[in-house]
Tab-separated table of C-alpha atoms in Angstrom:
chain	number	residue	atom	x	y	z
A	1	UNK	CA	229.643	-113.237	270.106
A	2	UNK	CA	227.015	-111.299	268.169
A	3	UNK	CA	224.911	-111.023	271.311
A	4	UNK	CA	227.891	-109.679	273.262
A	5	UNK	CA	228.625	-107.150	270.500
A	6	UNK	CA	225.026	-105.948	270.404
A	7	UNK	CA	225.008	-105.682	274.214
A	8	UNK	CA	228.200	-103.663	274.038
A	9	UNK	CA	226.754	-101.316	271.373
A	10	UNK	CA	223.559	-100.864	273.382
A	11	UNK	CA	225.469	-100.089	276.567
A	12	UNK	CA	227.757	-97.640	274.744
A	13	UNK	CA	224.724	-95.879	273.306
A	14	UNK	CA	223.116	-95.701	276.729
A	15	UNK	CA	226.336	-94.320	278.249
A	16	UNK	CA	226.771	-91.623	275.595
A	17	UNK	CA	225.886	-88.096	276.674
A	18	UNK	CA	225.596	-85.367	274.044
A	19	UNK	CA	227.605	-82.187	274.480
A	20	UNK	CA	224.616	-80.202	275.790
A	21	UNK	CA	224.184	-82.633	278.714
A	22	UNK	CA	227.868	-82.897	279.574
A	23	UNK	CA	228.100	-79.329	280.849
A	24	UNK	CA	225.978	-77.375	283.305
A	25	UNK	CA	225.472	-74.480	280.873
A	26	UNK	CA	225.032	-75.730	277.280
A	27	UNK	CA	224.326	-72.206	276.020
A	28	UNK	CA	227.651	-70.658	277.066
A	29	UNK	CA	229.816	-69.818	274.049
A	30	UNK	CA	232.778	-72.150	273.488
A	31	UNK	CA	234.444	-69.605	271.197
A	32	UNK	CA	236.526	-66.597	272.154
A	33	UNK	CA	234.700	-63.296	272.562
A	34	UNK	CA	236.559	-61.894	269.550
A	35	UNK	CA	235.427	-64.813	267.366
A	36	UNK	CA	231.826	-64.301	268.492
A	37	UNK	CA	231.986	-60.588	267.610
A	38	UNK	CA	233.380	-61.363	264.138
A	39	UNK	CA	230.641	-63.969	263.588
A	40	UNK	CA	228.019	-61.502	264.810
A	41	UNK	CA	229.157	-58.798	262.361
A	42	UNK	CA	229.288	-61.351	259.539
A	43	UNK	CA	225.719	-62.501	260.193
A	44	UNK	CA	224.544	-58.896	260.518
A	45	UNK	CA	225.876	-58.037	257.049
A	46	UNK	CA	224.468	-61.273	255.593
A	47	UNK	CA	221.105	-60.653	257.250
A	48	UNK	CA	220.791	-57.069	255.985
A	49	UNK	CA	221.778	-57.972	252.415
A	50	UNK	CA	219.497	-61.004	252.396
A	51	UNK	CA	216.517	-59.070	253.769
A	52	UNK	CA	216.929	-56.207	251.304
A	53	UNK	CA	217.632	-58.467	248.328
A	54	UNK	CA	214.825	-60.950	248.873
A	55	UNK	CA	212.430	-58.176	249.881
A	56	UNK	CA	213.212	-56.417	246.602
A	57	UNK	CA	212.588	-59.631	244.617
A	58	UNK	CA	209.210	-60.126	246.312
A	59	UNK	CA	208.245	-56.464	245.822
A	60	UNK	CA	209.143	-56.429	242.121
A	61	UNK	CA	207.347	-59.739	241.565
A	62	UNK	CA	204.214	-58.446	243.284
A	63	UNK	CA	204.004	-55.636	240.702
A	64	UNK	CA	203.583	-58.207	237.914
A	65	UNK	CA	202.026	-61.032	239.899
A	66	UNK	CA	199.380	-61.798	237.256
A	67	UNK	CA	202.056	-62.334	234.587
A	68	UNK	CA	204.342	-64.632	236.573
A	69	UNK	CA	205.107	-68.002	235.015
A	70	UNK	CA	204.961	-71.167	237.181
A	71	UNK	CA	208.777	-71.244	237.520
A	72	UNK	CA	208.799	-67.557	238.525
A	73	UNK	CA	206.097	-68.222	241.150
A	74	UNK	CA	208.379	-70.898	242.607
A	75	UNK	CA	211.274	-68.452	242.561
A	76	UNK	CA	209.196	-65.962	244.544
A	77	UNK	CA	208.432	-68.730	247.046
A	78	UNK	CA	212.168	-69.330	247.369
A	79	UNK	CA	212.647	-65.629	248.116
A	80	UNK	CA	209.918	-65.896	250.800
A	81	UNK	CA	211.795	-68.818	252.419
A	82	UNK	CA	215.083	-66.893	252.337
A	83	UNK	CA	213.420	-63.800	253.772
A	84	UNK	CA	211.876	-65.956	256.516
A	85	UNK	CA	215.310	-67.279	257.494
A	86	UNK	CA	216.710	-63.747	257.573
A	87	UNK	CA	213.863	-62.104	259.518
A	88	UNK	CA	212.824	-64.925	261.857
A	89	UNK	CA	216.114	-66.709	262.480
A	90	UNK	CA	219.143	-64.466	262.093
A	91	UNK	CA	218.290	-61.896	264.828
A	92	UNK	CA	218.414	-64.710	267.437
A	93	UNK	CA	221.894	-65.846	266.430
A	94	UNK	CA	223.221	-62.299	265.930
A	95	UNK	CA	222.154	-61.230	269.436
A	96	UNK	CA	223.593	-64.425	270.897
A	97	UNK	CA	226.965	-64.047	269.171
A	98	UNK	CA	227.297	-60.468	270.430
A	99	UNK	CA	226.183	-61.607	273.923
A	100	UNK	CA	228.808	-64.403	273.911
A	101	UNK	CA	226.075	-66.956	274.793
A	102	UNK	CA	222.639	-68.149	273.695
A	103	UNK	CA	220.282	-65.853	275.621
A	104	UNK	CA	216.867	-67.265	274.669
A	105	UNK	CA	216.803	-70.505	276.692
A	106	UNK	CA	215.451	-73.881	275.616
A	107	UNK	CA	212.167	-72.533	274.237
A	108	UNK	CA	214.005	-70.044	272.053
A	109	UNK	CA	216.443	-72.774	271.015
A	110	UNK	CA	213.640	-75.068	269.860
A	111	UNK	CA	211.885	-72.227	268.038
A	112	UNK	CA	215.104	-71.163	266.287
A	113	UNK	CA	215.899	-74.764	265.330
A	114	UNK	CA	212.377	-75.275	263.996
A	115	UNK	CA	212.400	-72.046	261.971
A	116	UNK	CA	215.800	-72.766	260.437
A	117	UNK	CA	214.840	-76.316	259.496
A	118	UNK	CA	211.389	-75.271	258.246
A	119	UNK	CA	212.597	-72.526	255.911
A	120	UNK	CA	215.695	-74.485	254.865
A	121	UNK	CA	213.609	-77.537	253.970
A	122	UNK	CA	211.104	-75.284	252.186
A	123	UNK	CA	213.924	-73.772	250.118
A	124	UNK	CA	215.326	-77.142	249.055
A	125	UNK	CA	211.926	-78.633	248.166
A	126	UNK	CA	211.059	-75.463	246.230
A	127	UNK	CA	214.263	-75.837	244.223
A	128	UNK	CA	213.376	-79.486	243.634
A	129	UNK	CA	209.993	-78.429	242.240
A	130	UNK	CA	211.673	-75.774	240.068
A	131	UNK	CA	214.135	-78.324	238.685
A	132	UNK	CA	211.258	-80.669	237.791
A	133	UNK	CA	209.402	-77.797	236.125
A	134	UNK	CA	212.488	-76.955	234.074
A	135	UNK	CA	212.987	-80.629	233.215
A	136	UNK	CA	209.410	-80.972	231.949
A	137	UNK	CA	209.529	-77.674	230.032
A	138	UNK	CA	212.816	-78.476	228.283
A	139	UNK	CA	212.795	-82.279	227.925
A	140	UNK	CA	209.077	-83.141	227.720
A	141	UNK	CA	207.335	-80.265	225.996
A	142	UNK	CA	203.903	-81.926	225.959
A	143	UNK	CA	203.935	-82.139	229.773
A	144	UNK	CA	205.560	-78.726	230.077
A	145	UNK	CA	202.796	-76.937	228.211
A	146	UNK	CA	200.238	-78.687	230.424
A	147	UNK	CA	201.635	-77.053	233.590
A	148	UNK	CA	199.723	-73.853	234.409
A	149	UNK	CA	199.716	-71.249	237.176
A	150	UNK	CA	197.166	-73.076	239.343
A	151	UNK	CA	199.396	-76.153	239.292
A	152	UNK	CA	202.193	-73.980	240.707
A	153	UNK	CA	199.978	-72.856	243.607
A	154	UNK	CA	199.002	-76.485	244.346
A	155	UNK	CA	202.701	-77.308	244.358
A	156	UNK	CA	203.350	-74.458	246.827
A	157	UNK	CA	200.744	-75.897	249.204
A	158	UNK	CA	202.460	-79.300	249.014
A	159	UNK	CA	205.891	-77.704	249.642
A	160	UNK	CA	204.730	-75.847	252.763
A	161	UNK	CA	202.942	-78.954	254.077
A	162	UNK	CA	206.057	-81.075	253.482
A	163	UNK	CA	208.340	-78.590	255.257
A	164	UNK	CA	205.877	-78.203	258.148
A	165	UNK	CA	205.638	-81.963	258.627
A	166	UNK	CA	209.372	-82.644	258.795
A	167	UNK	CA	210.152	-79.565	260.888
A	168	UNK	CA	207.406	-80.442	263.407
A	169	UNK	CA	208.122	-84.190	263.681
A	170	UNK	CA	210.805	-83.625	266.377
A	171	UNK	CA	208.169	-82.104	268.669
A	172	UNK	CA	206.264	-85.419	268.586
A	173	UNK	CA	209.018	-87.024	270.665
A	174	UNK	CA	210.781	-88.665	267.722
A	175	UNK	CA	213.624	-86.137	267.625
A	176	UNK	CA	214.550	-82.797	269.099
A	177	UNK	CA	216.320	-79.480	268.599
A	178	UNK	CA	219.472	-78.728	270.565
A	179	UNK	CA	222.278	-76.159	270.877
A	180	UNK	CA	225.246	-76.353	268.535
A	181	UNK	CA	228.574	-77.455	270.078
A	182	UNK	CA	229.816	-73.838	270.077
A	183	UNK	CA	226.785	-72.791	272.148
A	184	UNK	CA	225.430	-69.678	270.402
A	185	UNK	CA	223.097	-71.313	267.882
A	186	UNK	CA	220.636	-74.201	267.732
A	187	UNK	CA	219.881	-76.900	265.199
A	188	UNK	CA	218.374	-80.343	264.735
A	189	UNK	CA	219.611	-82.754	267.403
A	190	UNK	CA	221.995	-84.763	265.201
A	191	UNK	CA	223.549	-86.302	268.327
A	192	UNK	CA	220.472	-88.475	268.928
A	193	UNK	CA	221.998	-90.948	266.478
A	194	UNK	CA	224.786	-91.559	269.008
A	195	UNK	CA	222.291	-92.359	271.769
A	196	UNK	CA	219.787	-94.890	270.369
A	197	UNK	CA	218.657	-96.896	267.344
A	198	UNK	CA	215.458	-94.810	267.225
A	199	UNK	CA	217.615	-91.679	267.012
A	200	UNK	CA	219.563	-93.200	264.136
A	201	UNK	CA	216.325	-94.035	262.285
A	202	UNK	CA	215.069	-90.460	262.773
A	203	UNK	CA	218.291	-88.850	261.524
A	204	UNK	CA	218.469	-91.213	258.520
A	205	UNK	CA	214.867	-90.347	257.621
A	206	UNK	CA	215.639	-86.628	257.808
A	207	UNK	CA	218.761	-87.059	255.680
A	208	UNK	CA	216.948	-89.047	253.006
A	209	UNK	CA	213.684	-87.090	252.693
A	210	UNK	CA	215.067	-83.590	253.335
A	211	UNK	CA	218.498	-83.763	251.675
A	212	UNK	CA	219.496	-86.816	249.625
A	213	UNK	CA	216.276	-87.449	247.700
A	214	UNK	CA	215.635	-83.768	246.765
A	215	UNK	CA	219.299	-83.327	245.776
A	216	UNK	CA	219.162	-86.462	243.601
A	217	UNK	CA	216.053	-85.126	241.821
A	218	UNK	CA	217.754	-81.756	241.224
A	219	UNK	CA	220.937	-83.351	239.840
A	220	UNK	CA	218.947	-85.741	237.613
A	221	UNK	CA	216.795	-82.907	236.231
A	222	UNK	CA	219.667	-80.613	235.310
A	223	UNK	CA	221.843	-83.372	233.864
A	224	UNK	CA	218.967	-84.334	231.559
A	225	UNK	CA	218.404	-80.666	230.678
A	226	UNK	CA	222.077	-80.160	229.761
A	227	UNK	CA	222.047	-83.247	227.529
A	228	UNK	CA	218.793	-82.143	225.888
A	229	UNK	CA	220.028	-78.588	225.259
A	230	UNK	CA	223.219	-79.858	223.631
A	231	UNK	CA	221.236	-82.008	221.217
A	232	UNK	CA	218.543	-79.428	220.379
A	233	UNK	CA	220.465	-76.130	220.064
A	234	UNK	CA	220.971	-76.539	216.333
A	235	UNK	CA	217.310	-77.407	215.806
A	236	UNK	CA	216.090	-74.265	217.593
A	237	UNK	CA	218.281	-72.094	215.354
A	238	UNK	CA	216.085	-72.995	212.360
A	239	UNK	CA	212.799	-71.973	214.075
A	240	UNK	CA	211.135	-68.621	213.650
A	241	UNK	CA	211.839	-65.654	215.898
A	242	UNK	CA	208.905	-66.191	218.291
A	243	UNK	CA	209.979	-69.763	219.082
A	244	UNK	CA	213.585	-68.613	219.498
A	245	UNK	CA	212.538	-65.895	221.958
A	246	UNK	CA	210.452	-68.391	223.927
A	247	UNK	CA	213.413	-70.761	223.999
A	248	UNK	CA	215.730	-67.969	225.212
A	249	UNK	CA	213.300	-67.136	228.029
A	250	UNK	CA	213.031	-70.774	229.093
A	251	UNK	CA	216.829	-71.084	229.105
A	252	UNK	CA	217.106	-67.885	231.146
A	253	UNK	CA	214.793	-69.353	233.792
A	254	UNK	CA	216.739	-72.615	233.663
A	255	UNK	CA	220.067	-70.813	234.206
A	256	UNK	CA	218.620	-68.952	237.187
A	257	UNK	CA	217.348	-72.202	238.684
A	258	UNK	CA	220.646	-74.036	238.116
A	259	UNK	CA	222.728	-71.263	239.688
A	260	UNK	CA	220.366	-71.001	242.663
A	261	UNK	CA	220.536	-74.752	243.280
A	262	UNK	CA	224.324	-74.765	242.924
A	263	UNK	CA	224.699	-71.875	245.379
A	264	UNK	CA	222.334	-73.472	247.881
A	265	UNK	CA	224.024	-76.877	247.759
A	266	UNK	CA	227.544	-75.422	247.946
A	267	UNK	CA	226.512	-73.448	251.026
A	268	UNK	CA	224.761	-76.348	252.776
A	269	UNK	CA	226.824	-79.431	251.842
A	270	UNK	CA	229.736	-78.631	254.233
A	271	UNK	CA	227.210	-78.214	257.064
A	272	UNK	CA	225.490	-81.470	256.070
A	273	UNK	CA	228.836	-83.326	256.067
A	274	UNK	CA	229.732	-82.023	259.537
A	275	UNK	CA	226.234	-82.877	260.818
A	276	UNK	CA	226.379	-86.426	259.448
A	277	UNK	CA	229.808	-86.904	260.967
A	278	UNK	CA	228.500	-85.638	264.303
A	279	UNK	CA	225.608	-88.106	264.048
A	280	UNK	CA	227.439	-91.246	262.932
A	281	UNK	CA	231.156	-90.573	263.465
A	282	UNK	CA	233.151	-90.745	266.647
A	283	UNK	CA	231.326	-88.901	269.460
A	284	UNK	CA	232.442	-85.268	269.826
A	285	UNK	CA	235.190	-85.783	267.231
A	286	UNK	CA	234.395	-82.578	265.298
A	287	UNK	CA	236.434	-79.670	266.738
A	288	UNK	CA	234.214	-76.864	268.009
A	289	UNK	CA	236.150	-74.165	266.135
A	290	UNK	CA	235.749	-76.186	262.931
A	291	UNK	CA	232.007	-76.757	263.353
A	292	UNK	CA	231.173	-73.029	263.395
A	293	UNK	CA	232.507	-72.342	259.861
A	294	UNK	CA	230.034	-74.590	257.946
A	295	UNK	CA	227.221	-73.174	260.093
A	296	UNK	CA	228.059	-69.593	259.103
A	297	UNK	CA	228.457	-70.621	255.461
A	298	UNK	CA	225.016	-72.275	255.462
A	299	UNK	CA	223.446	-69.154	256.990
A	300	UNK	CA	224.771	-67.095	254.059
A	301	UNK	CA	222.843	-69.124	251.440
A	302	UNK	CA	219.840	-66.771	251.581
A	303	UNK	CA	221.986	-63.879	250.335
A	304	UNK	CA	223.069	-65.423	247.016
A	305	UNK	CA	219.739	-65.768	245.239
A	306	UNK	CA	218.876	-62.047	244.726
A	307	UNK	CA	222.389	-61.528	243.304
A	308	UNK	CA	221.823	-64.392	240.862
A	309	UNK	CA	218.469	-62.922	239.795
A	310	UNK	CA	220.020	-59.536	239.060
A	311	UNK	CA	223.044	-60.900	237.152
A	312	UNK	CA	220.916	-63.141	234.929
A	313	UNK	CA	218.289	-60.415	234.430
A	314	UNK	CA	220.933	-57.903	233.355
A	315	UNK	CA	222.443	-60.363	230.879
A	316	UNK	CA	218.993	-61.279	229.589
A	317	UNK	CA	218.045	-57.613	229.195
A	318	UNK	CA	221.233	-56.964	227.214
A	319	UNK	CA	220.591	-59.983	224.979
A	320	UNK	CA	216.968	-58.968	224.532
A	321	UNK	CA	217.872	-55.378	223.603
A	322	UNK	CA	220.488	-56.680	221.166
A	323	UNK	CA	217.927	-59.020	219.641
A	324	UNK	CA	215.428	-56.179	219.285
A	325	UNK	CA	218.007	-54.054	217.504
A	326	UNK	CA	218.759	-56.828	215.008
A	327	UNK	CA	215.023	-57.356	214.428
A	328	UNK	CA	214.565	-53.634	213.850
A	329	UNK	CA	217.431	-53.655	211.348
A	330	UNK	CA	215.886	-56.622	209.506
A	331	UNK	CA	212.478	-54.927	209.348
A	332	UNK	CA	213.993	-51.676	208.072
A	333	UNK	CA	215.898	-53.581	205.392
A	334	UNK	CA	212.678	-55.282	204.298
A	335	UNK	CA	210.880	-51.934	204.106
A	336	UNK	CA	213.686	-50.363	202.073
A	337	UNK	CA	213.600	-53.311	199.682
């Protein structure tokens, strides 16, 4: 019986054809022309805001590059990844949505899929490194003080190598990049899991090393940070002003990192759920009109981070100016006494 079941599964996998092989033209849009125009305008606005915002973050950071802390260096790297997605990837999808079809062929599809996966993976691994840096700085001060700027640059080299490896593995014949079901965008070929055991192993490896494991590290780090902050807030209040200011700065960086991770995961989790369902659920069971919404939401993730930087910076500036005023009042009181 087991042999018959395995034979049946093997034959069903061999008989399965992904959506891009079922039709003569896999790059023709499956959406209405009006829906493609709306999606094109949406991505245009997202792309412009993301390019300007992340470009501004990189420009302002370059003016004080010698004073950047390790966590801030990682944040700049995140802005580079987001800018890469906006400049390298979004023009392809915007032109295709307005053209009502993917116009760049298979080579363009593979390039677009690689670029999206490369910069997306780089963003997530950068946020993982930032969360670990915050965890060490807040929860293990002896390790946190050991981390210096050159360690951050070594970490950047590891991040780019990691993202390059996983984004390039599909070109070695293990996986592939393919058009989305709606036709005007390309992504990792999640549908390989429906075709063979090797495809399932590849998709599971991608899910674990490029999504589940980094997300678990991020969640662990920030849960530990929250617990540590709750227990140590009263202790910090008794320290002198210099230690309090250092603590405020560390917490500011931690808030930025937490909000960035939350925004990234909220934008990408719906797309990840749809992708996993496409890989391991019933073949072609995800409606085409439904699959485009998580894709557009994921493409907007690069826009959130500059907004988060500005909001936190404004709040921090207000707090810092308020703190300076109170310090000035204290000093004037001492002088008068």
